[in-house]
Amino acid sequence: MTFEATCTAPVNIAVVKYWGKRDTSLILPTNSSLSVTLSQDQLHSKTTIRASADFTSDRLWLNGIEESITSNKRLVACLRETRALRTKIEAEDASAPKLAHLNIHICSENNFPTAAGLASSASGYACLVYTLSKLFQLPLDASDLSIVARQGSGSACRSLFGGFVAWEMGERADGSDSKAVQIAPETHWPDLQALICVVSDEKKGTSSTEGMQLTVKTSPLLQERIKNVVPQRMDEMIDAIKNKDFPKFAELTMRDSNQFHAVCLDTYPPIFYMNDISRAIIRIITEYNRDGIKAAYTYDAGPNAVIYAPAANMAEIYGLLSHYFPGAAFDDSLGLLENSTSSPLPATFDQHVSPVFPQGSVKQILHTKADDGPRVLSPEQGLLNAEGLPKRLA
């Protein structure tokens, strides 16, 4: 008796940041947050899970390397929750296949660097939980499923939807009201696109989990953010998205990124996620916006920039980035440069705002857009071979 499911899940990049937990075991946040789900054509996690009576234990492979399941409390929590839901189905329906007790093999891959500030844990845990839900045939909607995914990685709850997604912090101690909801689908604002500047693909020096709890303990600025800033900012951001008001969306996005990193600096000892290249990109976008907001930068817990802008501005922004950061690999799968005639620097742009950095300072630039939530793939696209082992090992 063998059952299998294979799915992909997207990365999401927050425009109102999540930083801090009020409950570390259930992963309940200190504030609500809001993100844009980006296209899986550029960034995704892919997971195959097989349940079989032939397997002697649960096993896990991440990017071709076998990892311990029992030492990963968050993964154990996701497995426990989904198996409990499957057990309930089997208890209520005698004809349902007995899957909950079977051992499983999990194989997961990212098509981008893990733990480099590109939201790999969000897509990874969203993909894990979504694939488990398909394997166990769980009758849950995306919001209910997000409560489970949240227990793996907080931001993972937002990757269970496409488009524009809020994670409502909730108030209940059991976390039953801390879940993701879709603010608008990916089709709502097709003109909004993004450029991701991969400044570093190395693992972060301070993990998000470690960093945010240090901030909770030591930062007075975080308390101001939680109580007074984020509630109003969430309302304003939702309004900007619904009205497709890019200048307002952009200002809120940049202000929230700035404050998130200010909170990191206010932590004791301070946490530094951005580097000189990150700060140069901020100066470049700020100068680009001098006569009116045309782009927005945002940074998660890492040095990599995400730049949101209307589609019409993307070629010009790419020209700026490629001038100051030559040699970055660029995937033009969206055809950005096909009809581009723009010069590297706009006519009124102050070229002295930043030095030109050495070749390869930005490793890669990805052009992407808002897109859909998790996808179910065909059996032929699975990551496990006939024996239940990875087709590819590191």
GROMACS .gro file of C-alpha atoms in nm:
model
  394
    1MET     CA    1   0.000   0.000   0.000
    2THR     CA    2   0.164   0.321  -0.125
    3PHE     CA    3   0.033   0.676  -0.155
    4GLU     CA    4   0.218   0.982  -0.288
    5ALA     CA    5   0.177   1.355  -0.356
    6THR     CA    6   0.406   1.615  -0.513
    7CYS     CA    7   0.350   1.991  -0.492
    8THR     CA    8   0.527   2.324  -0.520
    9ALA     CA    9   0.480   2.634  -0.305
   10PRO     CA   10   0.587   2.995  -0.358
   11VAL     CA   11   0.802   3.245  -0.176
   12ASN     CA   12   0.629   3.547  -0.026
   13ILE     CA   13   0.799   3.879   0.051
   14ALA     CA   14   0.640   4.088   0.325
   15VAL     CA   15   0.562   4.456   0.281
   16VAL     CA   16   0.454   4.480   0.647
   17LYS     CA   17   0.705   4.267   0.834
   18TYR     CA   18   0.659   3.992   1.092
   19TRP     CA   19   0.926   4.014   1.360
   20GLY     CA   20   0.871   3.871   1.708
   21LYS     CA   21   0.668   3.594   1.869
   22ARG     CA   22   0.432   3.610   2.166
   23ASP     CA   23   0.437   3.228   2.183
   24THR     CA   24   0.747   3.052   2.052
   25SER     CA   25   0.608   2.697   2.049
   26LEU     CA   26   0.288   2.777   1.858
   27ILE     CA   27   0.462   3.055   1.660
   28LEU     CA   28   0.213   3.327   1.743
   29PRO     CA   29   0.333   3.670   1.624
   30THR     CA   30   0.353   3.996   1.813
   31ASN     CA   31   0.197   4.178   1.516
   32SER     CA   32   0.002   4.113   1.200
   33SER     CA   33   0.186   4.119   0.866
   34LEU     CA   34   0.117   4.138   0.493
   35SER     CA   35   0.301   4.001   0.191
   36VAL     CA   36   0.304   3.955  -0.184
   37THR     CA   37   0.324   3.597  -0.314
   38LEU     CA   38   0.582   3.579  -0.594
   39SER     CA   39   0.579   3.356  -0.901
   40GLN     CA   40   0.687   2.994  -0.863
   41ASP     CA   41   0.830   3.013  -1.213
   42GLN     CA   42   1.130   3.189  -1.057
   43LEU     CA   43   1.129   3.082  -0.687
   44HIS     CA   44   0.968   2.777  -0.531
   45SER     CA   45   1.003   2.482  -0.301
   46LYS     CA   46   0.908   2.141  -0.439
   47THR     CA   47   0.815   1.847  -0.216
   48THR     CA   48   0.727   1.483  -0.271
   49ILE     CA   49   0.585   1.280   0.017
   50ARG     CA   50   0.521   0.907  -0.007
   51ALA     CA   51   0.348   0.691   0.254
   52SER     CA   52   0.414   0.318   0.235
   53ALA     CA   53   0.374   0.008   0.447
   54ASP     CA   54   0.722  -0.090   0.322
   55PHE     CA   55   0.894   0.202   0.495
   56THR     CA   56   1.049   0.126   0.833
   57SER     CA   57   1.069   0.485   0.958
   58ASP     CA   58   0.994   0.844   0.865
   59ARG     CA   59   1.278   0.995   0.662
   60LEU     CA   60   1.354   1.342   0.523
   61TRP     CA   61   1.586   1.473   0.251
   62LEU     CA   62   1.639   1.848   0.198
   63ASN     CA   63   1.817   1.952  -0.120
   64GLY     CA   64   1.963   1.602  -0.157
   65ILE     CA   65   2.091   1.567   0.201
   66GLU     CA   66   1.921   1.345   0.460
   67GLU     CA   67   1.819   1.535   0.772
   68SER     CA   68   1.689   1.424   1.110
   69ILE     CA   69   1.314   1.454   1.160
   70THR     CA   70   1.302   1.397   1.536
   71SER     CA   71   1.545   1.681   1.610
   72ASN     CA   72   1.330   1.930   1.414
   73LYS     CA   73   1.049   2.025   1.653
   74ARG     CA   74   0.868   2.238   1.397
   75LEU     CA   75   0.863   1.961   1.139
   76VAL     CA   76   0.744   1.717   1.405
   77ALA     CA   77   0.461   1.958   1.492
   78CYS     CA   78   0.343   1.975   1.131
   79LEU     CA   79   0.350   1.596   1.098
   80ARG     CA   80   0.168   1.554   1.430
   81GLU     CA   81  -0.107   1.798   1.338
   82THR     CA   82  -0.173   1.660   0.989
   83ARG     CA   83  -0.161   1.296   1.106
   84ALA     CA   84  -0.410   1.378   1.383
   85LEU     CA   85  -0.646   1.528   1.125
   86ARG     CA   86  -0.608   1.218   0.905
   87THR     CA   87  -0.670   0.990   1.205
   88LYS     CA   88  -0.999   1.171   1.269
   89ILE     CA   89  -1.105   1.115   0.906
   90GLU     CA   90  -1.025   0.744   0.932
   91ALA     CA   91  -1.215   0.713   1.261
   92GLU     CA   92  -1.525   0.871   1.109
   93ASP     CA   93  -1.510   0.682   0.777
   94ALA     CA   94  -1.436   0.310   0.794
   95SER     CA   95  -1.379   0.299   0.417
   96ALA     CA   96  -1.101   0.561   0.423
   97PRO     CA   97  -0.753   0.416   0.353
   98LYS     CA   98  -0.547   0.383   0.670
   99LEU     CA   99  -0.272   0.636   0.599
  100ALA     CA  100  -0.215   0.804   0.934
  101HIS     CA  101  -0.006   0.519   1.081
  102LEU     CA  102   0.214   0.465   0.774
  103ASN     CA  103   0.575   0.582   0.771
  104ILE     CA  104   0.656   0.849   0.515
  105HIS     CA  105   0.952   0.961   0.308
  106ILE     CA  106   0.977   1.336   0.243
  107CYS     CA  107   1.200   1.482  -0.028
  108SER     CA  108   1.213   1.859  -0.070
  109GLU     CA  109   1.415   2.091  -0.293
  110ASN     CA  110   1.443   2.468  -0.333
  111ASN     CA  111   1.537   2.617  -0.668
  112PHE     CA  112   1.712   2.902  -0.481
  113PRO     CA  113   1.958   2.930  -0.188
  114THR     CA  114   1.831   2.824   0.155
  115ALA     CA  115   1.859   3.050   0.463
  116ALA     CA  116   1.996   3.348   0.267
  117GLY     CA  117   1.705   3.582   0.336
  118LEU     CA  118   1.496   3.469   0.039
  119ALA     CA  119   1.208   3.324   0.246
  120SER     CA  120   1.305   2.960   0.193
  121SER     CA  121   1.149   2.850   0.523
  122ALA     CA  122   0.817   3.007   0.419
  123SER     CA  123   0.796   2.825   0.088
  124GLY     CA  124   0.945   2.507   0.237
  125TYR     CA  125   0.699   2.464   0.522
  126ALA     CA  126   0.405   2.580   0.311
  127CYS     CA  127   0.498   2.314   0.058
  128LEU     CA  128   0.541   2.048   0.327
  129VAL     CA  129   0.201   2.113   0.484
  130TYR     CA  130   0.020   2.154   0.153
  131THR     CA  131   0.169   1.828   0.023
  132LEU     CA  132   0.075   1.649   0.347
  133SER     CA  133  -0.280   1.781   0.306
  134LYS     CA  134  -0.298   1.630  -0.043
  135LEU     CA  135  -0.141   1.301   0.070
  136PHE     CA  136  -0.384   1.271   0.363
  137GLN     CA  137  -0.678   1.416   0.165
  138LEU     CA  138  -0.754   1.673   0.435
  139PRO     CA  139  -1.074   1.875   0.382
  140LEU     CA  140  -0.921   2.206   0.493
  141ASP     CA  141  -0.932   2.543   0.321
  142ALA     CA  142  -0.613   2.746   0.284
  143SER     CA  143  -0.678   2.957   0.596
  144ASP     CA  144  -0.729   2.649   0.815
  145LEU     CA  145  -0.422   2.485   0.664
  146SER     CA  146  -0.223   2.802   0.732
  147ILE     CA  147  -0.269   2.744   1.107
  148VAL     CA  148  -0.073   2.420   1.066
  149ALA     CA  149   0.192   2.570   0.837
  150ARG     CA  150   0.243   2.857   1.083
  151GLN     CA  151   0.372   2.603   1.337
  152GLY     CA  152   0.655   2.516   1.098
  153SER     CA  153   0.752   2.871   1.000
  154GLY     CA  154   0.543   3.176   1.076
  155SER     CA  155   0.571   3.327   0.729
  156ALA     CA  156   0.480   2.991   0.572
  157CYS     CA  157   0.115   3.056   0.647
  158ARG     CA  158   0.115   3.339   0.392
  159SER     CA  159   0.258   3.115   0.115
  160LEU     CA  160  -0.062   2.906   0.113
  161PHE     CA  161  -0.232   3.180  -0.088
  162GLY     CA  162  -0.146   3.361  -0.407
  163GLY     CA  163  -0.161   3.735  -0.454
  164PHE     CA  164  -0.170   3.965  -0.152
  165VAL     CA  165  -0.193   3.794   0.184
  166ALA     CA  166  -0.235   3.906   0.546
  167TRP     CA  167  -0.133   3.699   0.847
  168GLU     CA  168  -0.376   3.803   1.117
  169MET     CA  169  -0.195   3.782   1.450
  170GLY     CA  170  -0.501   3.671   1.645
  171GLU     CA  171  -0.564   3.699   2.017
  172ARG     CA  172  -0.645   3.348   2.141
  173ALA     CA  173  -0.385   3.162   2.347
  174ASP     CA  174  -0.431   2.843   2.143
  175GLY     CA  175  -0.354   3.022   1.814
  176SER     CA  176  -0.681   2.918   1.649
  177ASP     CA  177  -0.736   3.271   1.516
  178SER     CA  178  -0.376   3.333   1.405
  179LYS     CA  179  -0.402   3.255   1.035
  180ALA     CA  180  -0.355   3.380   0.681
  181VAL     CA  181  -0.627   3.541   0.469
  182GLN     CA  182  -0.612   3.658   0.110
  183ILE     CA  183  -0.653   4.035   0.069
  184ALA     CA  184  -0.660   4.020  -0.312
  185PRO     CA  185  -0.584   3.748  -0.571
  186GLU     CA  186  -0.278   3.751  -0.798
  187THR     CA  187  -0.500   3.876  -1.085
  188HIS     CA  188  -0.594   4.193  -0.891
  189TRP     CA  189  -0.285   4.403  -0.973
  190PRO     CA  190  -0.111   4.254  -1.279
  191ASP     CA  191   0.090   4.572  -1.335
  192LEU     CA  192   0.286   4.524  -1.010
  193GLN     CA  193   0.618   4.343  -1.063
  194ALA     CA  194   0.936   4.280  -0.866
  195LEU     CA  195   1.312   4.261  -0.912
  196ILE     CA  196   1.503   4.050  -0.660
  197CYS     CA  197   1.869   4.142  -0.616
  198VAL     CA  198   2.063   3.845  -0.478
  199VAL     CA  199   2.343   4.020  -0.292
  200SER     CA  200   2.442   3.711  -0.095
  201ASP     CA  201   2.336   3.347  -0.118
  202GLU     CA  202   2.519   3.252   0.201
  203LYS     CA  203   2.347   3.145   0.521
  204LYS     CA  204   2.263   3.434   0.755
  205GLY     CA  205   2.489   3.504   1.052
  206THR     CA  206   2.188   3.549   1.283
  207SER     CA  207   1.886   3.331   1.207
  208SER     CA  208   1.541   3.492   1.200
  209THR     CA  209   1.428   3.272   1.491
  210GLU     CA  210   1.720   3.375   1.709
  211GLY     CA  211   1.715   3.739   1.603
  212MET     CA  212   1.349   3.814   1.653
  213GLN     CA  213   1.337   3.678   2.008
  214LEU     CA  214   1.642   3.880   2.103
  215THR     CA  215   1.458   4.184   1.966
  216VAL     CA  216   1.147   4.101   2.170
  217LYS     CA  217   1.358   4.087   2.486
  218THR     CA  218   1.570   4.399   2.434
  219SER     CA  219   1.416   4.650   2.192
  220PRO     CA  220   1.194   4.934   2.324
  221LEU     CA  221   1.137   5.039   1.961
  222LEU     CA  222   0.971   4.704   1.888
  223GLN     CA  223   0.707   4.774   2.152
  224GLU     CA  224   0.623   5.105   1.982
  225ARG     CA  225   0.603   4.924   1.649
  226ILE     CA  226   0.373   4.653   1.785
  227LYS     CA  227   0.134   4.883   1.969
  228ASN     CA  228   0.112   5.193   1.753
  229VAL     CA  229   0.271   5.153   1.410
  230VAL     CA  230   0.169   4.818   1.260
  231PRO     CA  231  -0.208   4.828   1.330
  232GLN     CA  232  -0.249   5.154   1.137
  233ARG     CA  233   0.001   5.049   0.872
  234MET     CA  234  -0.187   4.725   0.803
  235ASP     CA  235  -0.510   4.919   0.741
  236GLU     CA  236  -0.331   5.167   0.514
  237MET     CA  237  -0.152   4.891   0.321
  238ILE     CA  238  -0.473   4.694   0.263
  239ASP     CA  239  -0.639   5.011   0.137
  240ALA     CA  240  -0.344   5.087  -0.097
  241ILE     CA  241  -0.353   4.734  -0.241
  242LYS     CA  242  -0.729   4.733  -0.295
  243ASN     CA  243  -0.707   5.070  -0.471
  244LYS     CA  244  -0.386   4.977  -0.660
  245ASP     CA  245  -0.234   5.298  -0.526
  246PHE     CA  246   0.134   5.240  -0.603
  247PRO     CA  247   0.281   5.559  -0.448
  248LYS     CA  248   0.110   5.479  -0.117
  249PHE     CA  249   0.196   5.109  -0.138
  250ALA     CA  250   0.559   5.198  -0.210
  251GLU     CA  251   0.596   5.451   0.069
  252LEU     CA  252   0.445   5.213   0.325
  253THR     CA  253   0.666   4.929   0.200
  254MET     CA  254   0.987   5.131   0.230
  255ARG     CA  255   0.892   5.280   0.566
  256ASP     CA  256   0.817   4.936   0.706
  257SER     CA  257   1.143   4.790   0.576
  258ASN     CA  258   1.332   5.084   0.727
  259GLN     CA  259   1.164   5.038   1.063
  260PHE     CA  260   1.219   4.663   1.067
  261HIS     CA  261   1.593   4.714   1.026
  262ALA     CA  262   1.587   5.001   1.278
  263VAL     CA  263   1.433   4.755   1.526
  264CYS     CA  264   1.714   4.512   1.449
  265LEU     CA  265   1.967   4.789   1.523
  266ASP     CA  266   1.777   4.873   1.844
  267THR     CA  267   1.822   4.513   1.957
  268TYR     CA  268   2.099   4.458   2.212
  269PRO     CA  269   2.348   4.355   2.093
  270PRO     CA  270   2.246   4.493   1.753
  271ILE     CA  271   2.163   4.273   1.454
  272PHE     CA  272   2.294   4.367   1.110
  273TYR     CA  273   2.124   4.205   0.811
  274MET     CA  274   2.199   4.461   0.540
  275ASN     CA  275   2.547   4.534   0.402
  276ASP     CA  276   2.707   4.813   0.197
  277ILE     CA  277   2.551   4.685  -0.126
  278SER     CA  278   2.207   4.674   0.036
  279ARG     CA  279   2.242   5.033   0.151
  280ALA     CA  280   2.364   5.145  -0.191
  281ILE     CA  281   2.049   5.001  -0.350
  282ILE     CA  282   1.842   5.206  -0.104
  283ARG     CA  283   2.027   5.522  -0.209
  284ILE     CA  284   1.979   5.441  -0.578
  285ILE     CA  285   1.604   5.381  -0.541
  286THR     CA  286   1.567   5.693  -0.322
  287GLU     CA  287   1.736   5.904  -0.591
  288TYR     CA  288   1.522   5.737  -0.861
  289ASN     CA  289   1.213   5.843  -0.663
  290ARG     CA  290   1.330   6.205  -0.618
  291ASP     CA  291   1.064   6.350  -0.852
  292GLY     CA  292   0.789   6.103  -0.761
  293ILE     CA  293   0.766   5.749  -0.628
  294LYS     CA  294   0.831   5.499  -0.906
  295ALA     CA  295   0.977   5.204  -0.711
  296ALA     CA  296   0.988   5.056  -0.360
  297TYR     CA  297   1.267   4.862  -0.191
  298THR     CA  298   1.219   4.614   0.090
  299TYR     CA  299   1.456   4.385   0.280
  300ASP     CA  300   1.376   4.083   0.493
  301ALA     CA  301   1.627   3.936   0.740
  302GLY     CA  302   1.915   3.939   0.493
  303PRO     CA  303   2.101   4.166   0.251
  304ASN     CA  304   1.897   4.080  -0.060
  305ALA     CA  305   1.676   4.356  -0.199
  306VAL     CA  306   1.328   4.316  -0.342
  307ILE     CA  307   1.219   4.610  -0.555
  308TYR     CA  308   0.849   4.647  -0.635
  309ALA     CA  309   0.747   4.872  -0.925
  310PRO     CA  310   0.491   4.907  -1.205
  311ALA     CA  311   0.582   4.701  -1.511
  312ALA     CA  312   0.653   5.014  -1.718
  313ASN     CA  313   0.941   5.112  -1.484
  314MET     CA  314   1.113   4.775  -1.469
  315ALA     CA  315   1.350   4.811  -1.765
  316GLU     CA  316   1.471   5.149  -1.637
  317ILE     CA  317   1.527   5.011  -1.286
  318TYR     CA  318   1.714   4.712  -1.427
  319GLY     CA  319   1.932   4.957  -1.626
  320LEU     CA  320   2.018   5.141  -1.304
  321LEU     CA  321   2.103   4.822  -1.118
  322SER     CA  322   2.315   4.681  -1.399
  323HIS     CA  323   2.507   5.012  -1.418
  324TYR     CA  324   2.598   5.020  -1.049
  325PHE     CA  325   2.628   4.642  -1.008
  326PRO     CA  326   2.770   4.504  -1.334
  327GLY     CA  327   2.794   4.136  -1.408
  328ALA     CA  328   2.480   4.013  -1.228
  329ALA     CA  329   2.322   3.710  -1.391
  330PHE     CA  330   1.974   3.793  -1.524
  331ASP     CA  331   1.693   3.558  -1.624
  332ASP     CA  332   1.478   3.746  -1.873
  333SER     CA  333   1.200   3.487  -1.880
  334LEU     CA  334   0.938   3.766  -1.862
  335GLY     CA  335   1.090   3.938  -2.168
  336LEU     CA  336   1.184   4.258  -1.987
  337LEU     CA  337   1.459   4.361  -2.226
  338GLU     CA  338   1.300   4.257  -2.557
  339ASN     CA  339   1.175   4.606  -2.647
  340SER     CA  340   1.380   4.812  -2.404
  341THR     CA  341   1.549   5.125  -2.539
  342SER     CA  342   1.613   5.301  -2.207
  343SER     CA  343   1.958   5.430  -2.118
  344PRO     CA  344   2.123   5.305  -1.799
  345LEU     CA  345   2.074   5.635  -1.614
  346PRO     CA  346   1.766   5.862  -1.637
  347ALA     CA  347   1.845   6.215  -1.754
  348THR     CA  348   1.800   6.386  -1.416
  349PHE     CA  349   1.956   6.107  -1.209
  350ASP     CA  350   2.248   6.204  -0.981
  351GLN     CA  351   2.504   5.946  -1.084
  352HIS     CA  352   2.721   6.022  -0.777
  353VAL     CA  353   2.463   5.876  -0.538
  354SER     CA  354   2.664   5.554  -0.528
  355PRO     CA  355   2.996   5.421  -0.655
  356VAL     CA  356   2.994   5.154  -0.923
  357PHE     CA  357   3.057   4.828  -0.740
  358PRO     CA  358   3.297   4.553  -0.853
  359GLN     CA  359   3.181   4.293  -1.101
  360GLY     CA  360   2.955   4.034  -0.939
  361SER     CA  361   2.876   4.233  -0.622
  362VAL     CA  362   2.513   4.150  -0.698
  363LYS     CA  363   2.517   3.785  -0.797
  364GLN     CA  364   2.181   3.760  -0.967
  365ILE     CA  365   1.876   3.969  -1.053
  366LEU     CA  366   1.539   3.793  -1.081
  367HIS     CA  367   1.243   3.953  -1.254
  368THR     CA  368   0.914   3.824  -1.119
  369LYS     CA  369   0.554   3.915  -1.035
  370ALA     CA  370   0.267   3.837  -0.801
  371ASP     CA  371   0.133   3.490  -0.873
  372ASP     CA  372  -0.064   3.192  -0.744
  373GLY     CA  373  -0.042   2.976  -0.434
  374PRO     CA  374   0.070   2.610  -0.409
  375ARG     CA  375   0.038   2.382  -0.711
  376VAL     CA  376  -0.020   2.006  -0.736
  377LEU     CA  377   0.217   1.830  -0.978
  378SER     CA  378   0.185   1.505  -1.169
  379PRO     CA  379   0.337   1.180  -1.039
  380GLU     CA  380   0.601   1.197  -1.313
  381GLN     CA  381   0.736   1.516  -1.156
  382GLY     CA  382   0.799   1.351  -0.820
  383LEU     CA  383   1.136   1.360  -0.645
  384LEU     CA  384   1.140   0.998  -0.520
  385ASN     CA  385   1.238   0.691  -0.722
  386ALA     CA  386   1.065   0.353  -0.722
  387GLU     CA  387   1.239   0.255  -0.397
  388GLY     CA  388   1.122   0.570  -0.221
  389LEU     CA  389   1.466   0.733  -0.223
  390PRO     CA  390   1.562   1.071  -0.377
  391LYS     CA  391   1.624   1.074  -0.750
  392ARG     CA  392   1.899   1.331  -0.683
  393LEU     CA  393   2.143   1.338  -0.393
  394ALA     CA  394   2.388   1.615  -0.309
   0.00000   0.00000   0.00000
